[in-house]
Every structure is written in C-alpha cells, then in structure tokens.
C-alpha cells in the first residue's frame, strides 16, 4: 500500500508541472495516508514492537486499543464505586428494577 501511495504521489507531482492543481492533490493524498492509512493515528504508538504489529496487520492493534479503552473504563468504574459507594448502590438498584 505504501509503495502505491508513493508512486501515485510521484505521478501527481510530475503531472503538477503542467497543472499545479495536481500538486495539491499529491499533498492531500500524502496527508490522508499519514493520518488514516496504515492502521490510523495510534498504530505506531500502540505497537512498540514494530515488526510484530506490521506482520500481523492492523487488527491486533485495533483490538489492543479496544482492550485498553475497556480496561480504562473498568478502572474508572471501580474507582467511582469505591469513592461513591452510596451512589453506586443506588445506580445498581435502578438498573435492576
């Protein structure tokens, strides 16, 4: 995928010598690729191993991000129940009935 983006950008730059609008398109392609390509924004930060994440694709990174969000939410909920026991019990009663 990266090779296609680079080669497409080179083609757009070459076309840009005749029509400068193509240079803007090339910049837009590179911007979109860096922002949303290759697993999104946090792909490089979420997989410090590097080659392990790249070899298995983007699914483990997105699952890892999901799992981190889920665990963080669970920690916040446990903390809330610990710091506000009466309110937590009231909310639990409301959910049951």
PDB file of N, CA and C in Angstrom:
ATOM      1  N   UNK A   1       0.822  -1.191   0.000  1.00  0.00           N
ATOM      2  CA  UNK A   1       0.000   0.000   0.000  1.00  0.00           C
ATOM      3  C   UNK A   1       0.862   1.249   0.000  1.00  0.00           C
ATOM      4  N   UNK A   2       1.911   1.255   0.802  1.00  0.00           N
ATOM      5  CA  UNK A   2       2.793   2.415   0.859  1.00  0.00           C
ATOM      6  C   UNK A   2       3.473   2.680  -0.461  1.00  0.00           C
ATOM      7  N   UNK A   3       3.850   1.616  -1.159  1.00  0.00           N
ATOM      8  CA  UNK A   3       4.510   1.767  -2.457  1.00  0.00           C
ATOM      9  C   UNK A   3       3.556   2.386  -3.471  1.00  0.00           C
ATOM     10  N   UNK A   4       2.302   1.982  -3.419  1.00  0.00           N
ATOM     11  CA  UNK A   4       1.320   2.554  -4.343  1.00  0.00           C
ATOM     12  C   UNK A   4       1.097   4.031  -4.062  1.00  0.00           C
ATOM     13  N   UNK A   5       1.066   4.398  -2.790  1.00  0.00           N
ATOM     14  CA  UNK A   5       0.849   5.806  -2.445  1.00  0.00           C
ATOM     15  C   UNK A   5       2.033   6.645  -2.900  1.00  0.00           C
ATOM     16  N   UNK A   6       3.251   6.146  -2.664  1.00  0.00           N
ATOM     17  CA  UNK A   6       4.444   6.890  -3.075  1.00  0.00           C
ATOM     18  C   UNK A   6       4.498   7.026  -4.595  1.00  0.00           C
ATOM     19  N   UNK A   7       4.252   5.928  -5.308  1.00  0.00           N
ATOM     20  CA  UNK A   7       4.306   6.010  -6.774  1.00  0.00           C
ATOM     21  C   UNK A   7       3.193   6.907  -7.315  1.00  0.00           C
ATOM     22  N   UNK A   8       2.008   6.849  -6.716  1.00  0.00           N
ATOM     23  CA  UNK A   8       0.928   7.736  -7.128  1.00  0.00           C
ATOM     24  C   UNK A   8       1.265   9.194  -6.861  1.00  0.00           C
ATOM     25  N   UNK A   9       1.937   9.453  -5.742  1.00  0.00           N
ATOM     26  CA  UNK A   9       2.351  10.820  -5.426  1.00  0.00           C
ATOM     27  C   UNK A   9       3.372  11.328  -6.422  1.00  0.00           C
ATOM     28  N   UNK A  10       4.309  10.457  -6.811  1.00  0.00           N
ATOM     29  CA  UNK A  10       5.316  10.858  -7.806  1.00  0.00           C
ATOM     30  C   UNK A  10       4.640  11.195  -9.134  1.00  0.00           C
ATOM     31  N   UNK A  11       3.675  10.378  -9.534  1.00  0.00           N
ATOM     32  CA  UNK A  11       2.954  10.644 -10.777  1.00  0.00           C
ATOM     33  C   UNK A  11       2.225  11.985 -10.690  1.00  0.00           C
ATOM     34  N   UNK A  12       1.593  12.241  -9.544  1.00  0.00           N
ATOM     35  CA  UNK A  12       0.873  13.509  -9.383  1.00  0.00           C
ATOM     36  C   UNK A  12       1.818  14.704  -9.385  1.00  0.00           C
ATOM     37  N   UNK A  13       3.013  14.533  -8.821  1.00  0.00           N
ATOM     38  CA  UNK A  13       3.996  15.623  -8.843  1.00  0.00           C
ATOM     39  C   UNK A  13       4.455  15.892 -10.270  1.00  0.00           C
ATOM     40  N   UNK A  14       4.695  14.827 -11.031  1.00  0.00           N
ATOM     41  CA  UNK A  14       5.115  15.008 -12.428  1.00  0.00           C
ATOM     42  C   UNK A  14       4.003  15.690 -13.224  1.00  0.00           C
ATOM     43  N   UNK A  15       2.762  15.275 -13.005  1.00  0.00           N
ATOM     44  CA  UNK A  15       1.641  15.933 -13.687  1.00  0.00           C
ATOM     45  C   UNK A  15       1.496  17.388 -13.234  1.00  0.00           C
ATOM     46  N   UNK A  16       1.952  17.681 -12.024  1.00  0.00           N
ATOM     47  CA  UNK A  16       1.833  19.020 -11.476  1.00  0.00           C
ATOM     48  C   UNK A  16       2.652  20.064 -12.196  1.00  0.00           C
ATOM     49  N   UNK A  17       3.650  19.646 -12.962  1.00  0.00           N
ATOM     50  CA  UNK A  17       4.422  20.632 -13.722  1.00  0.00           C
ATOM     51  C   UNK A  17       3.558  21.260 -14.810  1.00  0.00           C
ATOM     52  N   UNK A  18       2.567  20.550 -15.305  1.00  0.00           N
ATOM     53  CA  UNK A  18       1.667  21.101 -16.311  1.00  0.00           C
ATOM     54  C   UNK A  18       0.472  21.810 -15.688  1.00  0.00           C
ATOM     55  N   UNK A  19      -0.025  21.276 -14.584  1.00  0.00           N
ATOM     56  CA  UNK A  19      -1.187  21.843 -13.909  1.00  0.00           C
ATOM     57  C   UNK A  19      -0.925  21.762 -12.409  1.00  0.00           C
ATOM     58  N   UNK A  20      -0.779  22.884 -11.747  1.00  0.00           N
ATOM     59  CA  UNK A  20      -0.358  22.911 -10.351  1.00  0.00           C
ATOM     60  C   UNK A  20      -1.393  22.345  -9.388  1.00  0.00           C
ATOM     61  N   UNK A  21      -2.593  22.139  -9.851  1.00  0.00           N
ATOM     62  CA  UNK A  21      -3.627  21.541  -9.008  1.00  0.00           C
ATOM     63  C   UNK A  21      -3.238  20.121  -8.599  1.00  0.00           C
ATOM     64  N   UNK A  22      -2.519  19.428  -9.460  1.00  0.00           N
ATOM     65  CA  UNK A  22      -2.094  18.059  -9.153  1.00  0.00           C
ATOM     66  C   UNK A  22      -1.152  18.028  -7.954  1.00  0.00           C
ATOM     67  N   UNK A  23      -0.385  19.103  -7.738  1.00  0.00           N
ATOM     68  CA  UNK A  23       0.483  19.140  -6.556  1.00  0.00           C
ATOM     69  C   UNK A  23      -0.357  19.177  -5.281  1.00  0.00           C
ATOM     70  N   UNK A  24      -1.437  19.927  -5.327  1.00  0.00           N
ATOM     71  CA  UNK A  24      -2.335  19.957  -4.171  1.00  0.00           C
ATOM     72  C   UNK A  24      -2.965  18.590  -3.914  1.00  0.00           C
ATOM     73  N   UNK A  25      -3.297  17.910  -5.001  1.00  0.00           N
ATOM     74  CA  UNK A  25      -3.859  16.558  -4.855  1.00  0.00           C
ATOM     75  C   UNK A  25      -2.811  15.620  -4.247  1.00  0.00           C
ATOM     76  N   UNK A  26      -1.558  15.753  -4.675  1.00  0.00           N
ATOM     77  CA  UNK A  26      -0.489  14.910  -4.133  1.00  0.00           C
ATOM     78  C   UNK A  26      -0.306  15.158  -2.638  1.00  0.00           C
ATOM     79  N   UNK A  27      -0.343  16.423  -2.245  1.00  0.00           N
ATOM     80  CA  UNK A  27      -0.222  16.746  -0.816  1.00  0.00           C
ATOM     81  C   UNK A  27      -1.407  16.173  -0.043  1.00  0.00           C
ATOM     82  N   UNK A  28      -2.599  16.277  -0.619  1.00  0.00           N
ATOM     83  CA  UNK A  28      -3.781  15.732   0.048  1.00  0.00           C
ATOM     84  C   UNK A  28      -3.686  14.219   0.204  1.00  0.00           C
ATOM     85  N   UNK A  29      -3.185  13.539  -0.822  1.00  0.00           N
ATOM     86  CA  UNK A  29      -3.028  12.078  -0.746  1.00  0.00           C
ATOM     87  C   UNK A  29      -2.044  11.705   0.361  1.00  0.00           C
ATOM     88  N   UNK A  30      -0.921  12.408   0.410  1.00  0.00           N
ATOM     89  CA  UNK A  30       0.063  12.108   1.461  1.00  0.00           C
ATOM     90  C   UNK A  30      -0.501  12.408   2.846  1.00  0.00           C
ATOM     91  N   UNK A  31      -1.224  13.498   2.960  1.00  0.00           N
ATOM     92  CA  UNK A  31      -1.818  13.841   4.253  1.00  0.00           C
ATOM     93  C   UNK A  31      -2.804  12.763   4.695  1.00  0.00           C
ATOM     94  N   UNK A  32      -3.700  12.363   3.808  1.00  0.00           N
ATOM     95  CA  UNK A  32      -4.684  11.342   4.157  1.00  0.00           C
ATOM     96  C   UNK A  32      -4.029  10.007   4.487  1.00  0.00           C
ATOM     97  N   UNK A  33      -2.965   9.682   3.758  1.00  0.00           N
ATOM     98  CA  UNK A  33      -2.279   8.422   4.033  1.00  0.00           C
ATOM     99  C   UNK A  33      -1.616   8.455   5.407  1.00  0.00           C
ATOM    100  N   UNK A  34      -0.977   9.573   5.747  1.00  0.00           N
ATOM    101  CA  UNK A  34      -0.314   9.626   7.052  1.00  0.00           C
ATOM    102  C   UNK A  34      -1.318   9.682   8.197  1.00  0.00           C
ATOM    103  N   UNK A  35      -2.490  10.290   7.971  1.00  0.00           N
ATOM    104  CA  UNK A  35      -3.473  10.395   9.035  1.00  0.00           C
ATOM    105  C   UNK A  35      -4.303   9.126   9.208  1.00  0.00           C
ATOM    106  N   UNK A  36      -4.758   8.546   8.111  1.00  0.00           N
ATOM    107  CA  UNK A  36      -5.724   7.455   8.198  1.00  0.00           C
ATOM    108  C   UNK A  36      -5.239   6.131   7.618  1.00  0.00           C
ATOM    109  N   UNK A  37      -4.121   6.113   6.937  1.00  0.00           N
ATOM    110  CA  UNK A  37      -3.601   4.873   6.377  1.00  0.00           C
ATOM    111  C   UNK A  37      -2.785   4.118   7.402  1.00  0.00           C
ATOM    112  N   UNK A  38      -2.494   2.885   7.108  1.00  0.00           N
ATOM    113  CA  UNK A  38      -1.653   2.049   7.952  1.00  0.00           C
ATOM    114  C   UNK A  38      -2.139   1.968   9.387  1.00  0.00           C
ATOM    115  N   UNK A  39      -3.438   1.731   9.592  1.00  0.00           N
ATOM    116  CA  UNK A  39      -3.948   1.459  10.928  1.00  0.00           C
ATOM    117  C   UNK A  39      -4.377   2.675  11.712  1.00  0.00           C
ATOM    118  N   UNK A  40      -4.449   3.844  11.154  1.00  0.00           N
ATOM    119  CA  UNK A  40      -4.948   5.011  11.867  1.00  0.00           C
ATOM    120  C   UNK A  40      -3.872   5.793  12.580  1.00  0.00           C
ATOM    121  N   UNK A  41      -4.319   6.658  13.486  1.00  0.00           N
ATOM    122  CA  UNK A  41      -3.400   7.584  14.138  1.00  0.00           C
ATOM    123  C   UNK A  41      -2.486   6.904  15.130  1.00  0.00           C
ATOM    124  N   UNK A  42      -2.994   6.029  15.965  1.00  0.00           N
ATOM    125  CA  UNK A  42      -2.190   5.478  17.040  1.00  0.00           C
ATOM    126  C   UNK A  42      -1.508   4.167  16.718  1.00  0.00           C
ATOM    127  N   UNK A  43      -1.398   3.803  15.467  1.00  0.00           N
ATOM    128  CA  UNK A  43      -0.867   2.477  15.134  1.00  0.00           C
ATOM    129  C   UNK A  43       0.590   2.340  15.539  1.00  0.00           C
ATOM    130  N   UNK A  44       1.415   3.344  15.281  1.00  0.00           N
ATOM    131  CA  UNK A  44       2.822   3.205  15.619  1.00  0.00           C
ATOM    132  C   UNK A  44       3.037   3.301  17.114  1.00  0.00           C
ATOM    133  N   UNK A  45       2.223   4.084  17.815  1.00  0.00           N
ATOM    134  CA  UNK A  45       2.401   4.226  19.253  1.00  0.00           C
ATOM    135  C   UNK A  45       1.862   3.015  20.006  1.00  0.00           C
ATOM    136  N   UNK A  46       0.832   2.344  19.481  1.00  0.00           N
ATOM    137  CA  UNK A  46       0.231   1.248  20.211  1.00  0.00           C
ATOM    138  C   UNK A  46       0.999  -0.063  20.045  1.00  0.00           C
ATOM    139  N   UNK A  47       1.871  -0.156  19.051  1.00  0.00           N
ATOM    140  CA  UNK A  47       2.641  -1.381  18.879  1.00  0.00           C
ATOM    141  C   UNK A  47       4.133  -1.067  18.903  1.00  0.00           C
ATOM    142  N   UNK A  48       4.728  -0.970  20.106  1.00  0.00           N
ATOM    143  CA  UNK A  48       6.137  -0.623  20.185  1.00  0.00           C
ATOM    144  C   UNK A  48       7.056  -1.698  19.615  1.00  0.00           C
ATOM    145  N   UNK A  49       6.551  -2.923  19.456  1.00  0.00           N
ATOM    146  CA  UNK A  49       7.386  -3.985  18.913  1.00  0.00           C
ATOM    147  C   UNK A  49       7.773  -3.739  17.467  1.00  0.00           C
ATOM    148  N   UNK A  50       6.916  -3.057  16.732  1.00  0.00           N
ATOM    149  CA  UNK A  50       7.229  -2.710  15.354  1.00  0.00           C
ATOM    150  C   UNK A  50       6.922  -3.836  14.400  1.00  0.00           C
ATOM    151  N   UNK A  51       7.819  -4.795  14.251  1.00  0.00           N
ATOM    152  CA  UNK A  51       7.654  -5.833  13.237  1.00  0.00           C
ATOM    153  C   UNK A  51       6.509  -6.783  13.568  1.00  0.00           C
ATOM    154  N   UNK A  52       6.221  -7.020  14.837  1.00  0.00           N
ATOM    155  CA  UNK A  52       5.135  -7.930  15.179  1.00  0.00           C
ATOM    156  C   UNK A  52       3.790  -7.359  14.745  1.00  0.00           C
ATOM    157  N   UNK A  53       3.565  -6.061  14.956  1.00  0.00           N
ATOM    158  CA  UNK A  53       2.311  -5.440  14.552  1.00  0.00           C
ATOM    159  C   UNK A  53       2.209  -5.344  13.045  1.00  0.00           C
ATOM    160  N   UNK A  54       3.326  -5.083  12.376  1.00  0.00           N
ATOM    161  CA  UNK A  54       3.290  -4.934  10.930  1.00  0.00           C
ATOM    162  C   UNK A  54       3.068  -6.279  10.245  1.00  0.00           C
ATOM    163  N   UNK A  55       3.600  -7.357  10.818  1.00  0.00           N
ATOM    164  CA  UNK A  55       3.476  -8.663  10.188  1.00  0.00           C
ATOM    165  C   UNK A  55       2.044  -9.193  10.281  1.00  0.00           C
ATOM    166  N   UNK A  56       1.335  -8.872  11.376  1.00  0.00           N
ATOM    167  CA  UNK A  56       0.011  -9.440  11.546  1.00  0.00           C
ATOM    168  C   UNK A  56      -1.105  -8.500  11.126  1.00  0.00           C
ATOM    169  N   UNK A  57      -0.803  -7.334  10.625  1.00  0.00           N
ATOM    170  CA  UNK A  57      -1.827  -6.428  10.127  1.00  0.00           C
ATOM    171  C   UNK A  57      -2.282  -5.444  11.186  1.00  0.00           C
ATOM    172  N   UNK A  58      -3.415  -4.790  10.913  1.00  0.00           N
ATOM    173  CA  UNK A  58      -3.883  -3.752  11.821  1.00  0.00           C
ATOM    174  C   UNK A  58      -4.897  -4.260  12.837  1.00  0.00           C
ATOM    175  N   UNK A  59      -5.421  -5.456  12.680  1.00  0.00           N
ATOM    176  CA  UNK A  59      -6.451  -5.955  13.580  1.00  0.00           C
ATOM    177  C   UNK A  59      -5.968  -6.076  15.018  1.00  0.00           C
ATOM    178  N   UNK A  60      -4.786  -6.642  15.297  1.00  0.00           N
ATOM    179  CA  UNK A  60      -4.360  -6.711  16.690  1.00  0.00           C
ATOM    180  C   UNK A  60      -4.195  -5.335  17.325  1.00  0.00           C
ATOM    181  N   UNK A  61      -3.732  -4.351  16.559  1.00  0.00           N
ATOM    182  CA  UNK A  61      -3.590  -3.005  17.105  1.00  0.00           C
ATOM    183  C   UNK A  61      -4.932  -2.409  17.471  1.00  0.00           C
ATOM    184  N   UNK A  62      -5.934  -2.609  16.615  1.00  0.00           N
ATOM    185  CA  UNK A  62      -7.247  -2.057  16.925  1.00  0.00           C
ATOM    186  C   UNK A  62      -7.880  -2.824  18.086  1.00  0.00           C
ATOM    187  N   UNK A  63      -7.648  -4.122  18.178  1.00  0.00           N
ATOM    188  CA  UNK A  63      -8.179  -4.874  19.308  1.00  0.00           C
ATOM    189  C   UNK A  63      -7.480  -4.467  20.588  1.00  0.00           C
ATOM    190  N   UNK A  64      -6.170  -4.246  20.494  1.00  0.00           N
ATOM    191  CA  UNK A  64      -5.419  -3.808  21.670  1.00  0.00           C
ATOM    192  C   UNK A  64      -5.928  -2.448  22.145  1.00  0.00           C
ATOM    193  N   UNK A  65      -6.209  -1.535  21.205  1.00  0.00           N
ATOM    194  CA  UNK A  65      -6.746  -0.228  21.581  1.00  0.00           C
ATOM    195  C   UNK A  65      -8.113  -0.387  22.239  1.00  0.00           C
ATOM    196  N   UNK A  66      -8.938  -1.272  21.680  1.00  0.00           N
ATOM    197  CA  UNK A  66     -10.244  -1.540  22.280  1.00  0.00           C
ATOM    198  C   UNK A  66     -10.089  -2.081  23.692  1.00  0.00           C
ATOM    199  N   UNK A  67      -9.190  -3.039  23.853  1.00  0.00           N
ATOM    200  CA  UNK A  67      -8.979  -3.643  25.163  1.00  0.00           C
ATOM    201  C   UNK A  67      -8.466  -2.619  26.172  1.00  0.00           C
ATOM    202  N   UNK A  68      -7.569  -1.727  25.728  1.00  0.00           N
ATOM    203  CA  UNK A  68      -7.070  -0.679  26.617  1.00  0.00           C
ATOM    204  C   UNK A  68      -8.195   0.262  27.041  1.00  0.00           C
ATOM    205  N   UNK A  69      -9.064   0.645  26.080  1.00  0.00           N
ATOM    206  CA  UNK A  69     -10.188   1.509  26.429  1.00  0.00           C
ATOM    207  C   UNK A  69     -11.132   0.813  27.402  1.00  0.00           C
ATOM    208  N   UNK A  70     -11.390  -0.464  27.167  1.00  0.00           N
ATOM    209  CA  UNK A  70     -12.286  -1.228  28.037  1.00  0.00           C
ATOM    210  C   UNK A  70     -11.715  -1.334  29.449  1.00  0.00           C
ATOM    211  N   UNK A  71     -10.414  -1.617  29.549  1.00  0.00           N
ATOM    212  CA  UNK A  71      -9.782  -1.734  30.858  1.00  0.00           C
ATOM    213  C   UNK A  71      -9.752  -0.402  31.587  1.00  0.00           C
ATOM    214  N   UNK A  72      -9.507   0.673  30.845  1.00  0.00           N
ATOM    215  CA  UNK A  72      -9.509   2.002  31.466  1.00  0.00           C
ATOM    216  C   UNK A  72     -10.897   2.346  31.993  1.00  0.00           C
ATOM    217  N   UNK A  73     -11.931   2.026  31.213  1.00  0.00           N
ATOM    218  CA  UNK A  73     -13.297   2.278  31.661  1.00  0.00           C
ATOM    219  C   UNK A  73     -13.610   1.459  32.906  1.00  0.00           C
ATOM    220  N   UNK A  74     -13.183   0.214  32.950  1.00  0.00           N
ATOM    221  CA  UNK A  74     -13.430  -0.629  34.121  1.00  0.00           C
ATOM    222  C   UNK A  74     -12.716  -0.070  35.350  1.00  0.00           C
ATOM    223  N   UNK A  75     -11.491   0.428  35.158  1.00  0.00           N
ATOM    224  CA  UNK A  75     -10.777   1.032  36.293  1.00  0.00           C
ATOM    225  C   UNK A  75     -11.513   2.253  36.814  1.00  0.00           C
ATOM    226  N   UNK A  76     -12.031   3.112  35.905  1.00  0.00           N
ATOM    227  CA  UNK A  76     -12.777   4.288  36.334  1.00  0.00           C
ATOM    228  C   UNK A  76     -14.044   3.882  37.079  1.00  0.00           C
ATOM    229  N   UNK A  77     -14.720   2.857  36.595  1.00  0.00           N
ATOM    230  CA  UNK A  77     -15.956   2.424  37.264  1.00  0.00           C
ATOM    231  C   UNK A  77     -15.662   1.859  38.650  1.00  0.00           C
ATOM    232  N   UNK A  78     -14.596   1.059  38.779  1.00  0.00           N
ATOM    233  CA  UNK A  78     -14.223   0.553  40.106  1.00  0.00           C
ATOM    234  C   UNK A  78     -13.860   1.694  41.056  1.00  0.00           C
ATOM    235  N   UNK A  79     -13.126   2.684  40.548  1.00  0.00           N
ATOM    236  CA  UNK A  79     -12.747   3.830  41.366  1.00  0.00           C
ATOM    237  C   UNK A  79     -13.993   4.600  41.804  1.00  0.00           C
ATOM    238  N   UNK A  80     -14.927   4.791  40.891  1.00  0.00           N
ATOM    239  CA  UNK A  80     -16.154   5.510  41.232  1.00  0.00           C
ATOM    240  C   UNK A  80     -16.929   4.759  42.310  1.00  0.00           C
ATOM    241  N   UNK A  81     -17.074   3.440  42.162  1.00  0.00           N
ATOM    242  CA  UNK A  81     -17.788   2.649  43.165  1.00  0.00           C
ATOM    243  C   UNK A  81     -17.093   2.710  44.521  1.00  0.00           C
ATOM    244  N   UNK A  82     -15.767   2.744  44.520  1.00  0.00           N
ATOM    245  CA  UNK A  82     -15.009   2.804  45.765  1.00  0.00           C
ATOM    246  C   UNK A  82     -15.172   4.172  46.433  1.00  0.00           C
ATOM    247  N   UNK A  83     -15.150   5.254  45.631  1.00  0.00           N
ATOM    248  CA  UNK A  83     -15.205   6.599  46.200  1.00  0.00           C
ATOM    249  C   UNK A  83     -16.633   7.071  46.480  1.00  0.00           C
ATOM    250  N   UNK A  84     -17.622   6.493  45.816  1.00  0.00           N
ATOM    251  CA  UNK A  84     -19.030   6.888  45.995  1.00  0.00           C
ATOM    252  C   UNK A  84     -19.888   5.642  46.189  1.00  0.00           C
ATOM    253  N   UNK A  85     -19.749   4.960  47.324  1.00  0.00           N
ATOM    254  CA  UNK A  85     -20.460   3.684  47.481  1.00  0.00           C
ATOM    255  C   UNK A  85     -21.987   3.834  47.514  1.00  0.00           C
ATOM    256  N   UNK A  86     -22.499   4.877  48.140  1.00  0.00           N
ATOM    257  CA  UNK A  86     -23.960   5.028  48.210  1.00  0.00           C
ATOM    258  C   UNK A  86     -24.548   5.296  46.830  1.00  0.00           C
ATOM    259  N   UNK A  87     -23.921   6.164  46.072  1.00  0.00           N
ATOM    260  CA  UNK A  87     -24.404   6.470  44.724  1.00  0.00           C
ATOM    261  C   UNK A  87     -24.298   5.234  43.824  1.00  0.00           C
ATOM    262  N   UNK A  88     -23.233   4.478  43.963  1.00  0.00           N
ATOM    263  CA  UNK A  88     -23.065   3.276  43.150  1.00  0.00           C
ATOM    264  C   UNK A  88     -24.142   2.250  43.463  1.00  0.00           C
ATOM    265  N   UNK A  89     -24.487   2.118  44.757  1.00  0.00           N
ATOM    266  CA  UNK A  89     -25.562   1.183  45.118  1.00  0.00           C
ATOM    267  C   UNK A  89     -26.901   1.640  44.566  1.00  0.00           C
ATOM    268  N   UNK A  90     -27.166   2.966  44.613  1.00  0.00           N
ATOM    269  CA  UNK A  90     -28.419   3.488  44.081  1.00  0.00           C
ATOM    270  C   UNK A  90     -28.522   3.226  42.582  1.00  0.00           C
ATOM    271  N   UNK A  91     -27.416   3.444  41.872  1.00  0.00           N
ATOM    272  CA  UNK A  91     -27.434   3.196  40.429  1.00  0.00           C
ATOM    273  C   UNK A  91     -27.624   1.718  40.121  1.00  0.00           C
ATOM    274  N   UNK A  92     -27.030   0.851  40.934  1.00  0.00           N
ATOM    275  CA  UNK A  92     -27.198  -0.589  40.731  1.00  0.00           C
ATOM    276  C   UNK A  92     -28.658  -0.991  40.947  1.00  0.00           C
ATOM    277  N   UNK A  93     -29.305  -0.406  41.968  1.00  0.00           N
ATOM    278  CA  UNK A  93     -30.730  -0.705  42.226  1.00  0.00           C
ATOM    279  C   UNK A  93     -31.593  -0.240  41.052  1.00  0.00           C
ATOM    280  N   UNK A  94     -31.278   0.925  40.491  1.00  0.00           N
ATOM    281  CA  UNK A  94     -32.061   1.450  39.373  1.00  0.00           C
ATOM    282  C   UNK A  94     -31.926   0.578  38.129  1.00  0.00           C
ATOM    283  N   UNK A  95     -30.737   0.033  37.929  1.00  0.00           N
ATOM    284  CA  UNK A  95     -30.525  -0.833  36.760  1.00  0.00           C
ATOM    285  C   UNK A  95     -31.302  -2.135  36.887  1.00  0.00           C
ATOM    286  N   UNK A  96     -31.409  -2.667  38.120  1.00  0.00           N
ATOM    287  CA  UNK A  96     -32.102  -3.952  38.314  1.00  0.00           C
ATOM    288  C   UNK A  96     -33.611  -3.806  38.129  1.00  0.00           C
ATOM    289  N   UNK A  97     -34.171  -2.761  38.654  1.00  0.00           N
ATOM    290  CA  UNK A  97     -35.623  -2.699  38.647  1.00  0.00           C
ATOM    291  C   UNK A  97     -36.139  -1.485  38.068  1.00  0.00           C
TER     292      UNK A  97
END
